[in-house]
Amino acid sequence: MSQLSYRRALTQAIDEEMARDAGVFLIGEDVADSGGAFGLTRGLLAKYGEMRVRDTPISEEAIVGLGIGAAALGLRPIVEIMFMDFIFLAMDQIANHAAKMRYMYGGQVHIPLVVRTLSGGGFRAGMHHSQSLESVFGHIPGLKVVMPSDAYEAKGLLKSSIRDPDPVIFMEQKSLLGAKVEVPDNDYLIPLGVAKVRRTGSDVTIVAIGIMVSHTLQAAEELAQEGIEAEVVDARTAMPIDSDTILNSVKKTNRLVVAHEAPAPFGFGAEIAALAAEKALYYLDAPVIRVTSKFTPIPVGRSEDYILPGKKDIVEAVHRAIKGG
Amino acid sequence: MSQLSYRRALTQAIDEEMARDAGVFLIGEDVADSGGAFGLTRGLLAKYGEMRVRDTPISEEAIVGLGIGAAALGLRPIVEIMFMDFIFLAMDQIANHAAKMRYMYGGQVHIPLVVRTLSGGGFRAGMHHSQSLESVFGHIPGLKVVMPSDAYEAKGLLKSSIRDPDPVIFMEQKSLLGAKVEVPDNDYLIPLGVAKVRRTGSDVTIVAIGIMVSHTLQAAEELAQEGIEAEVVDARTAMPIDSDTILNSVKKTNRLVVAHEAPAPFGFGAEIAALAAEKALYYLDAPVIRVTSKFTPIPVGRSEDYILPGKKDIVEAVHRAIKGG
Amino acid sequence: MSEIHTIDEQMLVAFYRNLYFARRFEETLADMFRRGEIDGWLHSGIGQELVGVILGVTLQAHDYIVPYHRSKATFLARGVPPRALIAEILGRQSGICGGVGGEAHAADVSHGIFGSTGVIGAALPLALGAAFVQLYRHTDGIAVCGFGDGATTQGSFHESMNLAALWNLPIVFICENNLYSEMTPLSKEMKETRIAKKAEAYGMPGIAVDGYDLDATYTVLQEAIARARENQGPSLIEVKTYRWHGHYEGDPEEYRDKNEVEAWRARDPLPLLRARVHDQGILDSQQLLDLEKNFEDLLSEAVAFAKASPYPTPENLLSNVYATNTSA
Amino acid sequence: MSEIHTIDEQMLVAFYRNLYFARRFEETLADMFRRGEIDGWLHSGIGQELVGVILGVTLQAHDYIVPYHRSKATFLARGVPPRALIAEILGRQSGICGGVGGEAHAADVSHGIFGSTGVIGAALPLALGAAFVQLYRHTDGIAVCGFGDGATTQGSFHESMNLAALWNLPIVFICENNLYSEMTPLSKEMKETRIAKKAEAYGMPGIAVDGYDLDATYTVLQEAIARARENQGPSLIEVKTYRWHGHYEGDPEEYRDKNEVEAWRARDPLPLLRARVHDQGILDSQQLLDLEKNFEDLLSEAVAFAKASPYPTPENLLSNVYATNTSA
Ligand SMILES: Cc1ncc(C[n+]2csc(CCOP(=O)(O)OP(=O)(O)O)c2C)c(N)n1
Ligand SMILES: Cc1ncc(C[n+]2csc(CCOP(=O)(O)OP(=O)(O)O)c2C)c(N)n1
Ligand SMILES: [Mg+2]
Ligand SMILES: [Mg+2]
């Protein structure tokens, strides 16, 4: 057990899985020689060689397609898309092929593909380097979507994603790269589709995902000082959704706030609010509140701070939820 | 006023707008010489010539990009993507460029682009020719998403979409192509973002979109015979969402069912349910129920009938809503 | 292309058998479609069977084929049971994909066939994966990827050709250039219509061949396959061919001249090959008739089997979305 | 390329002024970045200014440029006010995009500059639109689209080149081949590294030129521009050039040899051009110094202006998502 950054936890997860399974390989732009645009894959080329760690041209569609084909035929590819915003270039391969291939071939193949990609704000690099697109992928049957909220989660979830038989969109939270927590040096897995109660509380449930989990935990501390005890659920995966854990918490606290970095319409919060309205309506004592980015593209520079949600927004949302609307 | 098919209403809308505005042009695969894979653009080449009605190679990304560029610089392109499933190939152009360009250039440009595309089931052609992707586009700030529910709607909404200064994803409902209703021969517009109450009722609100509107209207007739009066709201556009009309209806009937053809998670129903849970919670007497396709790719052939939702599912959902869960 | 490779007797018979059967298979399906016995669409490969036959017969069992979308001939020549292929096209449980994929999305991984898709152009990146797997596993297997002229204007064609050449993947790209993309003639798809020439942009050999000339096509394919197998790199083969039927069955075909269709039909490789097998004394008339009769029986049996097969059950239709038991 | 076009004195001065200023502009930004005065990233175009300068100076007002992503030189040479460009890069309200787009997404449609994007390769389809508008309106205007070597492996490159040639669009594609795509050398991007040659696949002329040779580059560009303007069709120009700084400011540059950088720096076209303007007696030393001094003042003023400008307000940041007053 040692303090490890999110960045290094990711490297460690890939490293361990590559050591464990000779079918795991990694391709992407600048992942090999230079160890990744953000150093996430440093050292892997030297350790595993050119067949298993490969730089690619800028051809998002082809490299994801290659990954799908290789996955269908028995390997375990990890394809890096440098920024999630560029994943749209591979959208047909992901949404029409990775997601549907197992189904359309009647179960003849698995697609144990991981598409790793940096998502969210934090680099202040604007609309083409900052998006969080979990709900776009969560809507497509056949895909799983993972958003680790700290280094511990990152390692355990990435290892599970690599071993998973289904295609996983793995969203690495840009603004967490440097953040450290205790991370076991050994092998451990965190199952996909199981949310985690990060803090118990009785007054309100806050379901958060990705980077919003840390903001939420901080908000919860602040709220506790006012005497409001929030239960914080880290959803971990946007698909599958662990509705049991979420609904049980809502049934206990009778209030629900959902926090994510993507914009509200058709977002993760919509789905969670809908779940509650469908399956826990009679338990809700107050309107469900969504804490999200504003419904705009993400501007460059410090302007992003205004558009993206933060601790303050969560605190305010809880106040509204407690007041009842 | 005459009985017109959905198909011909679309042709008429394009024709009238091309006659009205010399900046309107139409490109797509097989739209010119052969009048469209489904005859939707028949006659337009002869009338408007090769500069304004053009066949393209199979290059979805390039033709949408061309449309965005031309729109930004003052023309009014209509780009046809033969089946909505192929729109993923142009996803970067649509989601990163059409949607964001006005914002990222600080308002210097408009993007009066219409991407017309056939969506939904009905041809039994399987997972790559049947999807409804409104929520994927509705989630991206900057886009509008239109889903006309009959021929009258199709003409008025398409004309508005063509005149609209913003990029519009216009989803033509495949299974309605042959369906006829009364359609005025003259010029009329239906504003984007204004839902329409298609039937009034006091017992339950059913918000439906696209093809599900007709199923819903039929379901409502059936329900009326049991003495259940459903209010049917045709949402018309998945973005913008006319929350006033929807919420007013919910506040009146105190029950909400949402019906769409896409799968549930992160779908249109999630957003409407979330709206209700946020803004009309205290009016809800029963859980919100979503009527959607099953969460699978769409199989070929008649198997699609099992996966896609229909009248029966709506009737059942209303029964559940009336019973209160 | 160097000199023409000789086709031995055994292979000649195999080609004939498979070409004949593929043709009758296509005709049978077209008839069924006309009679309303097929849901959705049918895209006939009639007139274009030869390439698929050569590939199916000559490739090795551990090679992968990502099939050209009309190429039922490939499936059959690779040994996919006709009954299971028809059942798939009819959307029946006993189909090779359990009746869920249908004509456009049929695959049979046990016969090395995979990567079919309803999205034109999307097959090429998938095929890279198949070739990469061969490389990764140090096999001498290869991947073959078929597609039409229309696919060559997709971005995926470019990215895939580039990556295949750059990584020296063991793959053969086979473009069946039938002069049309749906209703659009080649001249409206691209200015440079010599598709084989496009390979130069990637540092890859590109060879055009008359797809109605068995010996030439066989030779070109064998050389490209050998190149890939010996790790000398990928190739692009442009096979000039023609579809006799419309883009889909029922296509009014207003966009082309009947004479053009007739000119190609007149060059049909099937009777030529039959005559050759006969004239070379490999099979006599009676043997040919027996063989053909056998195939008719096989076909009738396959159709009957498929028609009698049940449609997928709700349980079938809810399976295989995920490998794990995930529900949304 | 036919014979070298002569650059007249006036144009030579214009080139010098703009090249000098572009260089100083780049240097100033790099310094500011080092001092932490710029949020996000900075992608220096230092060493590659010449092409952008030639384009900015020689294109007509009604031509459109979709700029190469490092080409601040294009913006300046086209007349975009330096203060407004710096303000944009600093994310200020007074920037050309109101401070919302920033370096990577800056455009100034009033100066015919549009289509910049943070997505490599996405500019090309957008540029088709600009060329199409010229055709549609029967102007003699053209579109020019700049991009790097890295963009040529994107599907969008292929689709755009094909469509431009097929439709005979008035466009010039300019690939600034600086031998790297981020940290990846050309040889790992593509097997066929002669980018100009790729034009043949589209039936389009492709010409490579030394981007540090003013006369050669000028000539090649003028010919391609004239071709497009006279409706003779698009061209692809491969400009061989080099970036002196890292991919982004702060890049450790472990992937390349210092000597390679030095070799290119030694060929810097700026002092050569200065000497030429001087030696031809167009401007004397004092005039050159005055001019350079003026630019320093202009730059200081521009920086001061930008720094003093406010950031966008919440109201600004919520505007322009839609042209109509739509709220989600
Ligand atoms: C991405 C995409 N765009 C459009 C279509 C519709 N479509 C189906 S087949 C076809 C033509 C394909 O032409 P080609 O590749 O030459 O093959 P052919 O049908 O001639 O054998 C088109 C445009 C599609 N299936 N996928
Ligand atoms: C679609 C996409 N993929 C990856 C990136 C990350 N990226 C930014 S610049 C760059 C290299 C571009 O190389 P090139 O086109 O040669 O231009 P250069 O930077 O060398 O001028 C990459 C890979 C991106 N911006 N967009
Ligand atoms: Mg074809
Ligand atoms: Mg470069």
Coordinates of N, CA and C in Angstrom, one line a residue, chain C residues 45-156:
Chain C
G45 N -25.7 -11.1 -55.2 CA -24.3 -11.1 -55.7 C -24.2 -11.8 -57.0
I46 N -25.3 -11.9 -57.7 CA -25.3 -12.7 -58.9 C -24.5 -11.9 -60.0
G47 N -23.6 -12.7 -60.6 CA -22.7 -12.1 -61.6 C -21.3 -11.8 -61.0
Q48 N -21.3 -11.8 -59.6 CA -20.0 -11.4 -59.0 C -19.5 -12.6 -58.2
E49 N -19.9 -13.8 -58.4 CA -19.6 -14.9 -57.5 C -18.2 -15.4 -57.6
L50 N -17.5 -15.1 -58.8 CA -16.3 -15.8 -59.0 C -15.2 -15.5 -58.0
V51 N -15.0 -14.3 -57.6 CA -14.0 -13.9 -56.6 C -14.2 -14.6 -55.3
G52 N -15.4 -14.6 -54.9 CA -15.7 -15.2 -53.6 C -15.4 -16.7 -53.6
V53 N -15.7 -17.3 -54.8 CA -15.5 -18.7 -54.9 C -14.0 -19.0 -54.8
I54 N -13.2 -18.2 -55.6 CA -11.8 -18.5 -55.6 C -11.2 -18.3 -54.1
L55 N -11.7 -17.3 -53.5 CA -11.2 -17.1 -52.1 C -11.6 -18.3 -51.2
G56 N -12.9 -18.6 -51.3 CA -13.4 -19.6 -50.4 C -12.7 -20.9 -50.6
V57 N -12.4 -21.2 -51.9 CA -11.7 -22.5 -52.2 C -10.2 -22.5 -51.8
T58 N -9.6 -21.4 -52.0 CA -8.1 -21.4 -51.9 C -7.5 -21.0 -50.6
L59 N -8.3 -20.2 -49.8 CA -7.7 -19.8 -48.6 C -7.6 -21.0 -47.6
Q60 N -6.7 -20.8 -46.6 CA -6.5 -21.9 -45.7 C -7.5 -21.7 -44.5
A61 N -7.6 -22.8 -43.8 CA -8.7 -22.8 -42.7 C -8.4 -21.7 -41.6
H62 N -7.1 -21.4 -41.4 CA -6.8 -20.4 -40.3 C -6.7 -19.0 -40.9
D63 N -7.0 -18.8 -42.1 CA -7.1 -17.4 -42.7 C -8.5 -16.9 -42.3
Y64 N -8.6 -15.5 -42.2 CA -9.8 -14.9 -41.9 C -10.3 -14.2 -43.2
I65 N -11.6 -14.3 -43.4 CA -12.2 -13.4 -44.4 C -13.2 -12.5 -43.8
V66 N -13.1 -11.2 -44.2 CA -14.1 -10.2 -43.9 C -14.8 -10.1 -45.2
P67 N -16.0 -10.6 -45.4 CA -16.5 -10.8 -46.7 C -17.1 -9.5 -47.3
Y68 N -17.0 -9.4 -48.6 CA -17.6 -8.4 -49.4 C -19.1 -8.6 -49.2
H69 N -19.9 -7.5 -49.2 CA -21.3 -7.6 -48.7 C -22.2 -8.4 -49.5
R70 N -21.9 -8.6 -50.8 CA -22.8 -9.5 -51.6 C -22.3 -10.9 -51.7
S71 N -21.2 -11.2 -51.0 CA -20.5 -12.5 -51.3 C -21.0 -13.7 -50.5
K72 N -22.2 -14.1 -50.9 CA -22.7 -15.4 -50.3 C -21.8 -16.5 -50.8
A73 N -21.2 -16.3 -52.0 CA -20.3 -17.3 -52.6 C -19.2 -17.6 -51.6
T74 N -18.6 -16.6 -51.0 CA -17.5 -16.8 -50.0 C -17.9 -17.7 -48.9
F75 N -19.1 -17.5 -48.4 CA -19.6 -18.3 -47.3 C -19.7 -19.7 -47.7
L76 N -20.3 -19.9 -48.8 CA -20.6 -21.3 -49.2 C -19.3 -22.0 -49.6
A77 N -18.4 -21.3 -50.3 CA -17.2 -22.0 -50.7 C -16.3 -22.3 -49.5
R78 N -16.5 -21.5 -48.4 CA -15.7 -21.8 -47.2 C -16.2 -22.9 -46.4
G79 N -17.4 -23.4 -46.8 CA -18.0 -24.5 -46.1 C -19.1 -24.2 -45.2
V80 N -19.6 -23.0 -45.2 CA -20.7 -22.7 -44.3 C -21.9 -23.5 -44.8
P81 N -22.6 -24.2 -44.0 CA -23.7 -25.0 -44.4 C -24.8 -24.2 -45.1
P82 N -25.2 -24.5 -46.3 CA -26.2 -23.7 -47.0 C -27.5 -23.5 -46.2
R83 N -27.9 -24.5 -45.5 CA -29.2 -24.4 -44.7 C -29.1 -23.4 -43.6
A84 N -27.9 -23.3 -43.0 CA -27.7 -22.3 -41.9 C -27.6 -20.9 -42.5
L85 N -27.1 -20.8 -43.7 CA -27.0 -19.5 -44.3 C -28.4 -19.0 -44.7
I86 N -29.1 -19.9 -45.4 CA -30.5 -19.5 -45.7 C -31.3 -19.1 -44.5
A87 N -31.2 -20.0 -43.5 CA -31.9 -19.8 -42.2 C -31.6 -18.4 -41.7
E88 N -30.3 -18.0 -41.8 CA -29.9 -16.7 -41.3 C -30.6 -15.6 -42.1
I89 N -30.6 -15.8 -43.4 CA -31.2 -14.7 -44.2 C -32.7 -14.6 -44.0
L90 N -33.3 -15.7 -43.6 CA -34.7 -15.7 -43.3 C -34.9 -15.3 -41.8
G91 N -33.9 -15.0 -41.1 CA -34.0 -14.6 -39.7 C -34.5 -15.7 -38.8
R92 N -34.0 -16.9 -39.0 CA -34.4 -18.0 -38.2 C -33.4 -18.4 -37.1
Q93 N -33.9 -18.9 -36.1 CA -33.0 -19.4 -35.0 C -31.9 -20.3 -35.4
S94 N -32.1 -21.1 -36.4 CA -31.1 -22.0 -36.9 C -30.1 -21.4 -37.8
G95 N -30.2 -20.1 -38.0 CA -29.2 -19.4 -38.8 C -27.8 -19.3 -38.2
I96 N -26.8 -19.0 -39.0 CA -25.5 -19.0 -38.5 C -25.3 -17.9 -37.4
C97 N -26.1 -16.9 -37.3 CA -26.1 -15.9 -36.3 C -27.3 -16.0 -35.4
G98 N -28.0 -17.2 -35.4 CA -29.2 -17.3 -34.7 C -30.4 -16.5 -35.2
G99 N -30.2 -16.1 -36.5 CA -31.3 -15.4 -37.1 C -31.4 -13.9 -36.7
V100 N -30.4 -13.4 -36.0 CA -30.5 -12.0 -35.5 C -29.8 -11.1 -36.5
G101 N -28.7 -11.6 -37.1 CA -27.9 -10.7 -38.0 C -28.5 -10.6 -39.4
G102 N -29.0 -11.7 -40.0 CA -29.5 -11.6 -41.3 C -28.5 -11.4 -42.4
E103 N -29.0 -11.2 -43.6 CA -28.1 -11.1 -44.8 C -26.9 -10.2 -44.6
A104 N -27.2 -9.0 -44.2 CA -26.1 -8.0 -44.2 C -25.1 -8.2 -43.1
H105 N -25.4 -8.9 -42.0 CA -24.5 -9.0 -40.9 C -24.2 -10.4 -40.5
A106 N -24.2 -11.3 -41.5 CA -23.9 -12.7 -41.3 C -22.4 -12.9 -41.1
A107 N -22.1 -13.7 -40.2 CA -20.7 -14.1 -39.9 C -20.7 -15.6 -39.4
D108 N -19.6 -16.2 -39.7 CA -19.5 -17.6 -39.2 C -18.0 -17.7 -38.8
V109 N -17.7 -17.4 -37.5 CA -16.3 -17.4 -37.1 C -15.7 -18.8 -37.1
S110 N -16.5 -19.8 -36.9 CA -15.9 -21.1 -37.0 C -15.4 -21.4 -38.4
H111 N -15.9 -20.7 -39.4 CA -15.4 -20.9 -40.8 C -14.5 -19.7 -41.1
G112 N -14.1 -19.0 -40.1 CA -13.1 -17.9 -40.4 C -13.7 -16.7 -41.1
I113 N -15.1 -16.6 -41.0 CA -15.7 -15.4 -41.6 C -16.3 -14.5 -40.6
F114 N -15.9 -13.3 -40.7 CA -16.3 -12.3 -39.6 C -16.1 -10.9 -40.2
G115 N -16.8 -10.0 -39.5 CA -16.6 -8.6 -39.9 C -17.6 -8.0 -40.8
S116 N -18.6 -8.8 -41.2 CA -19.6 -8.3 -42.1 C -20.4 -7.2 -41.4
T117 N -20.9 -6.3 -42.1 CA -21.5 -5.1 -41.5 C -22.5 -4.4 -42.5
G118 N -23.5 -3.7 -41.9 CA -24.3 -3.0 -42.8 C -23.8 -1.6 -43.2
V119 N -22.7 -1.3 -42.6 CA -22.1 0.1 -42.8 C -21.0 0.0 -43.8
I120 N -21.2 0.6 -45.0 CA -20.2 0.5 -46.1 C -18.9 1.1 -45.6
G121 N -17.8 0.4 -45.7 CA -16.5 0.9 -45.4 C -16.1 0.5 -44.0
A122 N -17.0 0.1 -43.1 CA -16.6 -0.2 -41.7 C -15.9 -1.5 -41.6
A123 N -16.0 -2.4 -42.7 CA -15.3 -3.7 -42.6 C -13.8 -3.6 -42.6
L124 N -13.3 -2.5 -43.2 CA -11.8 -2.5 -43.4 C -11.1 -2.4 -42.1
P125 N -11.5 -1.5 -41.2 CA -10.8 -1.4 -39.9 C -10.9 -2.7 -39.1
L126 N -12.1 -3.3 -39.2 CA -12.2 -4.6 -38.5 C -11.3 -5.7 -39.1
A127 N -11.1 -5.6 -40.4 CA -10.2 -6.6 -41.0 C -8.7 -6.4 -40.6
L128 N -8.4 -5.2 -40.3 CA -7.0 -4.9 -39.8 C -6.8 -5.7 -38.5
G129 N -7.9 -5.8 -37.7 CA -7.8 -6.5 -36.5 C -7.5 -8.0 -36.7
A130 N -8.2 -8.5 -37.7 CA -8.0 -10.0 -38.1 C -6.6 -10.2 -38.5
A131 N -6.0 -9.3 -39.3 CA -4.6 -9.4 -39.8 C -3.7 -9.2 -38.6
F132 N -4.0 -8.3 -37.7 CA -3.1 -8.1 -36.6 C -3.0 -9.3 -35.7
V133 N -4.2 -10.0 -35.5 CA -4.2 -11.2 -34.7 C -3.2 -12.2 -35.3
Q134 N -3.2 -12.3 -36.6 CA -2.3 -13.3 -37.2 C -0.8 -12.9 -36.9
L135 N -0.5 -11.7 -37.1 CA 0.8 -11.2 -36.8 C 1.2 -11.4 -35.3
Y136 N 0.3 -11.1 -34.5 CA 0.5 -11.2 -33.0 C 0.8 -12.6 -32.6
R137 N 0.1 -13.5 -33.3 CA 0.2 -14.9 -32.9 C 1.3 -15.6 -33.7
H138 N 2.0 -14.9 -34.5 CA 3.0 -15.5 -35.4 C 2.5 -16.7 -36.2
T139 N 1.3 -16.6 -36.6 CA 0.8 -17.7 -37.5 C 1.3 -17.3 -38.9
D140 N 1.0 -18.2 -39.9 CA 1.2 -17.8 -41.3 C -0.1 -17.5 -41.9
G141 N -1.1 -17.3 -41.1 CA -2.5 -17.0 -41.6 C -2.5 -15.5 -42.0
I142 N -3.5 -15.3 -42.8 CA -3.7 -13.9 -43.3 C -5.1 -13.5 -43.1
A143 N -5.4 -12.3 -43.5 CA -6.8 -11.8 -43.5 C -7.1 -11.3 -44.9
V144 N -8.3 -11.5 -45.4 CA -8.7 -11.0 -46.7 C -9.9 -10.1 -46.4
C145 N -10.0 -8.9 -47.0 CA -11.1 -8.0 -46.8 C -11.7 -7.6 -48.1
G146 N -13.0 -8.0 -48.3 CA -13.7 -7.6 -49.5 C -14.6 -6.4 -49.3
F147 N -14.7 -5.6 -50.3 CA -15.6 -4.5 -50.3 C -15.9 -4.0 -51.7
G148 N -16.8 -3.1 -51.9 CA -17.1 -2.6 -53.2 C -16.4 -1.3 -53.6
D149 N -16.6 -0.8 -54.8 CA -16.0 0.4 -55.2 C -16.5 1.6 -54.3
G150 N -17.7 1.5 -53.9 CA -18.3 2.6 -53.1 C -17.6 2.8 -51.8
A151 N -17.0 1.7 -51.3 CA -16.4 1.8 -50.0 C -15.0 2.5 -50.1
T152 N -14.5 2.6 -51.3 CA -13.2 3.3 -51.4 C -13.2 4.8 -51.2
T153 N -14.4 5.4 -51.1 CA -14.4 6.8 -50.9 C -14.7 7.1 -49.4
Q154 N -14.7 6.1 -48.6 CA -14.9 6.2 -47.2 C -13.5 6.5 -46.5
G155 N -13.6 7.3 -45.5 CA -12.4 7.6 -44.7 C -11.7 6.3 -44.2
S156 N -12.5 5.4 -43.8 CA -12.0 4.1 -43.3 C -11.1 3.4 -44.3

